[in-house]
mmCIF file of C-alpha atoms and ligand atoms in Angstrom:
data_model
loop_
_atom_site.group_PDB
_atom_site.id
_atom_site.type_symbol
_atom_site.label_atom_id
_atom_site.label_comp_id
_atom_site.label_asym_id
_atom_site.label_seq_id
_atom_site.Cartn_x
_atom_site.Cartn_y
_atom_site.Cartn_z
ATOM 1 C CA MET A 1 -74.993 9.209 37.401
ATOM 2 C CA ASN A 2 -76.947 11.557 35.178
ATOM 3 C CA ALA A 3 -78.481 14.850 36.222
ATOM 4 C CA TYR A 4 -81.093 16.732 34.242
ATOM 5 C CA LEU A 5 -81.427 20.442 34.913
ATOM 6 C CA THR A 6 -84.933 21.902 35.031
ATOM 7 C CA ILE A 7 -85.419 25.638 35.629
ATOM 8 C CA ASP A 8 -88.742 26.947 36.875
ATOM 9 C CA ASP A 9 -90.395 30.368 36.884
ATOM 10 C CA ALA A 10 -88.949 31.374 33.538
ATOM 11 C CA PRO A 11 -88.459 33.570 31.649
ATOM 12 C CA SER A 12 -87.202 36.392 33.865
ATOM 13 C CA ALA A 13 -85.670 39.676 32.688
ATOM 14 C CA THR A 14 -82.185 38.269 33.309
ATOM 15 C CA LEU A 15 -82.621 35.054 31.344
ATOM 16 C CA ASP A 16 -80.349 36.365 28.608
ATOM 17 C CA GLU A 17 -77.269 36.466 30.853
ATOM 18 C CA LYS A 18 -78.216 33.178 32.500
ATOM 19 C CA LEU A 19 -78.398 31.580 29.064
ATOM 20 C CA ASP A 20 -74.878 32.801 28.388
ATOM 21 C CA THR A 21 -73.659 30.735 31.341
ATOM 22 C CA LEU A 22 -75.546 27.631 30.269
ATOM 23 C CA VAL A 23 -74.420 27.919 26.667
ATOM 24 C CA ALA A 24 -70.782 28.586 27.627
ATOM 25 C CA ARG A 25 -70.741 25.441 29.749
ATOM 26 C CA GLY A 26 -72.828 23.386 27.338
ATOM 27 C CA VAL A 27 -75.324 22.530 30.068
ATOM 28 C CA PRO A 28 -78.695 21.384 28.670
ATOM 29 C CA ALA A 29 -81.935 22.310 30.438
ATOM 30 C CA VAL A 30 -85.685 22.665 30.290
ATOM 31 C CA PHE A 31 -87.234 25.988 31.261
ATOM 32 C CA PHE A 32 -90.657 25.601 32.833
ATOM 33 C CA CYS A 33 -92.320 28.863 31.817
ATOM 34 C CA GLU A 34 -95.209 30.814 33.249
ATOM 35 C CA GLY A 35 -97.480 32.166 30.511
ATOM 36 C CA ARG A 36 -97.555 35.599 32.147
ATOM 37 C CA ARG A 37 -93.761 35.760 32.044
ATOM 38 C CA LEU A 38 -93.787 34.806 28.363
ATOM 39 C CA ASP A 39 -96.041 37.812 27.771
ATOM 40 C CA ASP A 40 -93.228 40.004 29.125
ATOM 41 C CA HIS A 41 -90.128 38.218 27.835
ATOM 42 C CA GLU A 42 -91.053 36.287 24.710
ATOM 43 C CA ALA A 43 -87.873 37.298 22.892
ATOM 44 C CA LEU A 44 -85.677 35.904 25.669
ATOM 45 C CA ALA A 45 -87.549 32.607 25.599
ATOM 46 C CA ALA A 46 -87.141 32.495 21.827
ATOM 47 C CA ARG A 47 -83.397 32.934 22.217
ATOM 48 C CA ALA A 48 -83.361 29.966 24.596
ATOM 49 C CA VAL A 49 -85.176 27.829 22.023
ATOM 50 C CA GLU A 50 -82.827 28.971 19.262
ATOM 51 C CA ALA A 51 -79.920 27.898 21.489
ATOM 52 C CA GLY A 52 -81.368 24.381 21.780
ATOM 53 C CA TYR A 53 -83.130 24.703 25.122
ATOM 54 C CA HIS A 54 -86.631 23.380 25.739
ATOM 55 C CA LEU A 55 -89.672 25.137 27.137
ATOM 56 C CA GLY A 56 -92.208 23.473 29.397
ATOM 57 C CA ASN A 57 -95.556 24.688 30.718
ATOM 58 C CA HIS A 58 -95.640 25.938 34.326
ATOM 59 C CA THR A 59 -99.221 27.380 34.120
ATOM 60 C CA TYR A 60 -100.109 30.969 33.259
ATOM 61 C CA SER A 61 -100.249 32.624 36.690
ATOM 62 C CA HIS A 62 -98.463 30.135 38.981
ATOM 63 C CA PRO A 63 -101.433 29.154 41.171
ATOM 64 C CA HIS A 64 -101.721 26.311 43.635
ATOM 65 C CA ALA A 65 -103.433 23.683 41.484
ATOM 66 C CA SER A 66 -105.458 22.425 44.436
ATOM 67 C CA ASP A 67 -107.215 25.826 44.459
ATOM 68 C CA LEU A 68 -108.367 25.350 40.842
ATOM 69 C CA SER A 69 -111.386 23.706 39.271
ATOM 70 C CA VAL A 70 -110.718 21.392 36.349
ATOM 71 C CA ALA A 71 -111.893 24.114 33.942
ATOM 72 C CA GLU A 72 -109.585 26.674 35.556
ATOM 73 C CA PHE A 73 -106.668 24.267 35.372
ATOM 74 C CA GLU A 74 -107.376 23.585 31.699
ATOM 75 C CA ALA A 75 -107.466 27.325 31.034
ATOM 76 C CA GLU A 76 -104.140 27.900 32.840
ATOM 77 C CA VAL A 77 -102.529 25.173 30.758
ATOM 78 C CA ALA A 78 -104.111 26.178 27.430
ATOM 79 C CA ARG A 79 -103.282 29.865 27.789
ATOM 80 C CA THR A 80 -99.646 29.014 28.414
ATOM 81 C CA GLU A 81 -99.565 26.508 25.550
ATOM 82 C CA GLU A 82 -100.515 29.310 23.151
ATOM 83 C CA ARG A 83 -97.562 31.370 24.378
ATOM 84 C CA ILE A 84 -95.114 28.486 24.187
ATOM 85 C CA ASP A 85 -96.213 27.572 20.670
ATOM 86 C CA ALA A 86 -95.772 31.227 19.686
ATOM 87 C CA VAL A 87 -92.202 31.220 21.010
ATOM 88 C CA TYR A 88 -91.252 28.099 19.043
ATOM 89 C CA GLU A 89 -92.849 29.622 15.960
ATOM 90 C CA ARG A 90 -90.928 32.857 16.458
ATOM 91 C CA ALA A 91 -87.708 30.871 16.870
ATOM 92 C CA GLY A 92 -88.478 28.747 13.807
ATOM 93 C CA VAL A 93 -87.974 25.561 15.793
ATOM 94 C CA SER A 94 -90.418 22.648 15.887
ATOM 95 C CA ARG A 95 -91.478 21.801 19.411
ATOM 96 C CA PRO A 96 -90.020 18.439 20.446
ATOM 97 C CA ALA A 97 -92.380 17.576 23.327
ATOM 98 C CA LYS A 98 -95.056 18.983 25.587
ATOM 99 C CA LEU A 99 -93.822 19.115 29.173
ATOM 100 C CA PHE A 100 -95.613 20.364 32.274
ATOM 101 C CA ARG A 101 -94.673 21.093 35.877
ATOM 102 C CA PHE A 102 -97.076 22.020 38.685
ATOM 103 C CA PRO A 103 -96.227 25.226 40.598
ATOM 104 C CA PHE A 104 -95.180 24.449 44.187
ATOM 105 C CA GLY A 105 -95.288 20.739 43.299
ATOM 106 C CA ASP A 106 -99.029 20.948 44.070
ATOM 107 C CA ASP A 107 -100.577 18.286 41.863
ATOM 108 C CA GLY A 108 -104.172 19.282 42.579
ATOM 109 C CA GLY A 109 -104.920 17.172 45.636
ATOM 110 C CA GLU A 110 -108.276 15.497 45.242
ATOM 111 C CA ARG A 111 -108.480 16.645 41.606
ATOM 112 C CA ALA A 112 -105.075 15.200 40.758
ATOM 113 C CA PRO A 113 -106.511 12.327 38.665
ATOM 114 C CA ALA A 114 -108.634 14.801 36.660
ATOM 115 C CA PHE A 115 -105.627 17.076 36.116
ATOM 116 C CA GLN A 116 -103.531 14.131 34.962
ATOM 117 C CA ARG A 117 -106.293 13.328 32.487
ATOM 118 C CA VAL A 118 -106.127 16.914 31.177
ATOM 119 C CA LEU A 119 -102.381 16.539 30.692
ATOM 120 C CA ARG A 120 -102.656 13.097 29.109
ATOM 121 C CA GLU A 121 -105.355 14.217 26.677
ATOM 122 C CA GLY A 122 -103.290 17.301 25.920
ATOM 123 C CA GLY A 123 -100.384 15.135 24.793
ATOM 124 C CA PHE A 124 -98.039 15.986 27.653
ATOM 125 C CA VAL A 125 -95.275 13.545 28.483
ATOM 126 C CA GLY A 126 -93.675 13.034 31.869
ATOM 127 C CA PRO A 127 -90.247 11.673 32.681
ATOM 128 C CA ALA A 128 -91.781 8.436 33.931
ATOM 129 C CA ALA A 129 -93.705 7.812 30.727
ATOM 130 C CA THR A 130 -90.819 6.090 29.049
ATOM 131 C CA ALA A 131 -89.942 4.069 32.114
ATOM 132 C CA SER A 132 -92.977 1.816 31.942
ATOM 133 C CA GLY A 133 -94.942 3.060 28.954
ATOM 134 C CA ASP A 134 -98.020 2.749 31.145
ATOM 135 C CA GLU A 135 -100.948 5.068 30.372
ATOM 136 C CA SER A 136 -101.345 5.715 34.105
ATOM 137 C CA ASP A 137 -97.875 7.235 34.423
ATOM 138 C CA SER A 138 -97.756 10.835 35.623
ATOM 139 C CA ARG A 139 -97.653 13.365 32.848
ATOM 140 C CA ASP A 140 -96.111 16.110 34.954
ATOM 141 C CA TRP A 141 -92.463 16.687 35.786
ATOM 142 C CA SER A 142 -91.533 16.302 39.399
ATOM 143 C CA TRP A 143 -87.940 16.559 40.634
ATOM 144 C CA THR A 144 -85.578 14.529 42.764
ATOM 145 C CA LEU A 145 -82.767 16.956 43.637
ATOM 146 C CA ASP A 146 -83.720 20.222 45.285
ATOM 147 C CA ALA A 147 -81.501 22.782 47.007
ATOM 148 C CA GLU A 148 -84.579 24.894 47.868
ATOM 149 C CA ASP A 149 -82.973 27.846 46.159
ATOM 150 C CA TRP A 150 -86.139 29.962 46.405
ATOM 151 C CA THR A 151 -85.739 30.244 50.174
ATOM 152 C CA THR A 152 -82.236 31.724 50.210
ATOM 153 C CA ASP A 153 -80.160 34.316 48.356
ATOM 154 C CA ASP A 154 -77.040 33.442 50.309
ATOM 155 C CA ARG A 155 -74.370 31.775 48.223
ATOM 156 C CA THR A 156 -72.688 29.922 51.090
ATOM 157 C CA GLU A 157 -76.021 28.614 52.319
ATOM 158 C CA LEU A 158 -77.039 27.534 48.818
ATOM 159 C CA ARG A 159 -73.735 25.756 48.323
ATOM 160 C CA ALA A 160 -74.190 23.864 51.607
ATOM 161 C CA ARG A 161 -77.669 22.816 50.559
ATOM 162 C CA PHE A 162 -76.489 21.765 47.120
ATOM 163 C CA ASP A 163 -73.744 19.627 48.665
ATOM 164 C CA ALA A 164 -76.205 18.038 51.093
ATOM 165 C CA ALA A 165 -78.736 17.336 48.328
ATOM 166 C CA THR A 166 -75.989 15.869 46.153
ATOM 167 C CA ARG A 167 -74.767 13.596 48.927
ATOM 168 C CA ALA A 168 -78.333 12.424 49.561
ATOM 169 C CA ALA A 169 -78.933 11.705 45.868
ATOM 170 C CA THR A 170 -79.094 7.975 45.362
ATOM 171 C CA GLY A 171 -80.630 7.590 41.921
ATOM 172 C CA ASP A 172 -78.874 7.020 38.623
ATOM 173 C CA GLU A 173 -81.014 9.778 37.169
ATOM 174 C CA GLU A 174 -81.606 12.951 39.134
ATOM 175 C CA VAL A 175 -83.999 15.667 38.006
ATOM 176 C CA VAL A 176 -82.576 18.889 39.421
ATOM 177 C CA LEU A 177 -84.880 21.751 40.374
ATOM 178 C CA PHE A 178 -83.677 25.333 40.088
ATOM 179 C CA HIS A 179 -85.295 28.706 39.375
ATOM 180 C CA ASP A 180 -84.854 31.578 36.947
ATOM 181 C CA ALA A 181 -86.984 34.292 38.605
ATOM 182 C CA GLY A 182 -85.857 34.890 42.176
ATOM 183 C CA ASN A 183 -82.172 34.189 41.479
ATOM 184 C CA ASP A 184 -79.794 36.846 40.229
ATOM 185 C CA VAL A 185 -77.300 36.110 37.480
ATOM 186 C CA ALA A 186 -74.373 35.577 39.865
ATOM 187 C CA LEU A 187 -76.156 33.029 42.037
ATOM 188 C CA PHE A 188 -77.601 31.277 38.999
ATOM 189 C CA SER A 189 -74.180 31.047 37.378
ATOM 190 C CA ALA A 190 -72.628 29.756 40.579
ATOM 191 C CA PHE A 191 -75.200 27.002 40.858
ATOM 192 C CA VAL A 192 -74.735 25.950 37.237
ATOM 193 C CA ALA A 193 -70.979 25.822 37.789
ATOM 194 C CA TRP A 194 -71.334 23.638 40.915
ATOM 195 C CA LEU A 195 -73.591 21.282 39.053
ATOM 196 C CA ASP A 196 -71.343 21.198 36.008
ATOM 197 C CA ASP A 197 -68.266 20.541 38.168
ATOM 198 C CA SER A 198 -70.034 17.847 40.220
ATOM 199 C CA ALA A 199 -69.813 14.090 39.715
ATOM 200 C CA PHE A 200 -73.024 14.164 37.688
ATOM 201 C CA ALA A 201 -73.036 13.889 33.939
ATOM 202 C CA LEU A 202 -75.427 16.590 32.770
ATOM 203 C CA ALA A 203 -77.800 15.324 30.129
ATOM 204 C CA ASP A 204 -80.724 16.718 28.168
ATOM 205 C CA PRO A 205 -83.946 16.257 30.172
ATOM 206 C CA LEU A 206 -85.709 15.238 26.962
ATOM 207 C CA GLU A 207 -83.714 12.021 27.055
ATOM 208 C CA LEU A 208 -86.077 10.990 29.844
ATOM 209 C CA VAL A 209 -89.062 10.983 27.488
ATOM 210 C CA ARG A 210 -87.446 9.668 24.364
HETATM 211 ZN ZN1 ZN B 301 -92.724 27.732 40.065
#
């Protein structure tokens, strides 16, 4: 049973200390970054890349994609791509893959096929792409294990949700959703420890596209 940790709404001001936890435990992860947050915390994102972590695109301003035109969606993606490329350049690391996650899991509703085309033409790869190699595969990263951490700051409650989500997990490969912004260092570190001490083997999310 593999689990792949994906961390949304990055980078926050406390990413540095959160990285310390991940690095100390050797837990791999992808950070899905908002372009606007990269404007504020580029150095922290660069440290993550230097430490072997991957950055994905989580739009510039975290909108609901179903509120966007195709042109607006393209602009949100492109603006964030510039920032991500700049971080890899700053870190002196070549970017291994272009990954994207929709804010709120909102794939654009009726414009979803057009948005997938934007991602496909932009060279983005989704976790399903390797599964079938089909051109119609989704190019965005969804998730399968979710403790809904953004709706609670209570450690006991989060632990109960994590345990319930873990028990309900039936796949051999679980993509775990967690967040940087919105969680303090203590809660973040606790969650990483629970995951690391669980029955899952934690693997690099990029294995899903390779
Ligand atoms: Zn988000």
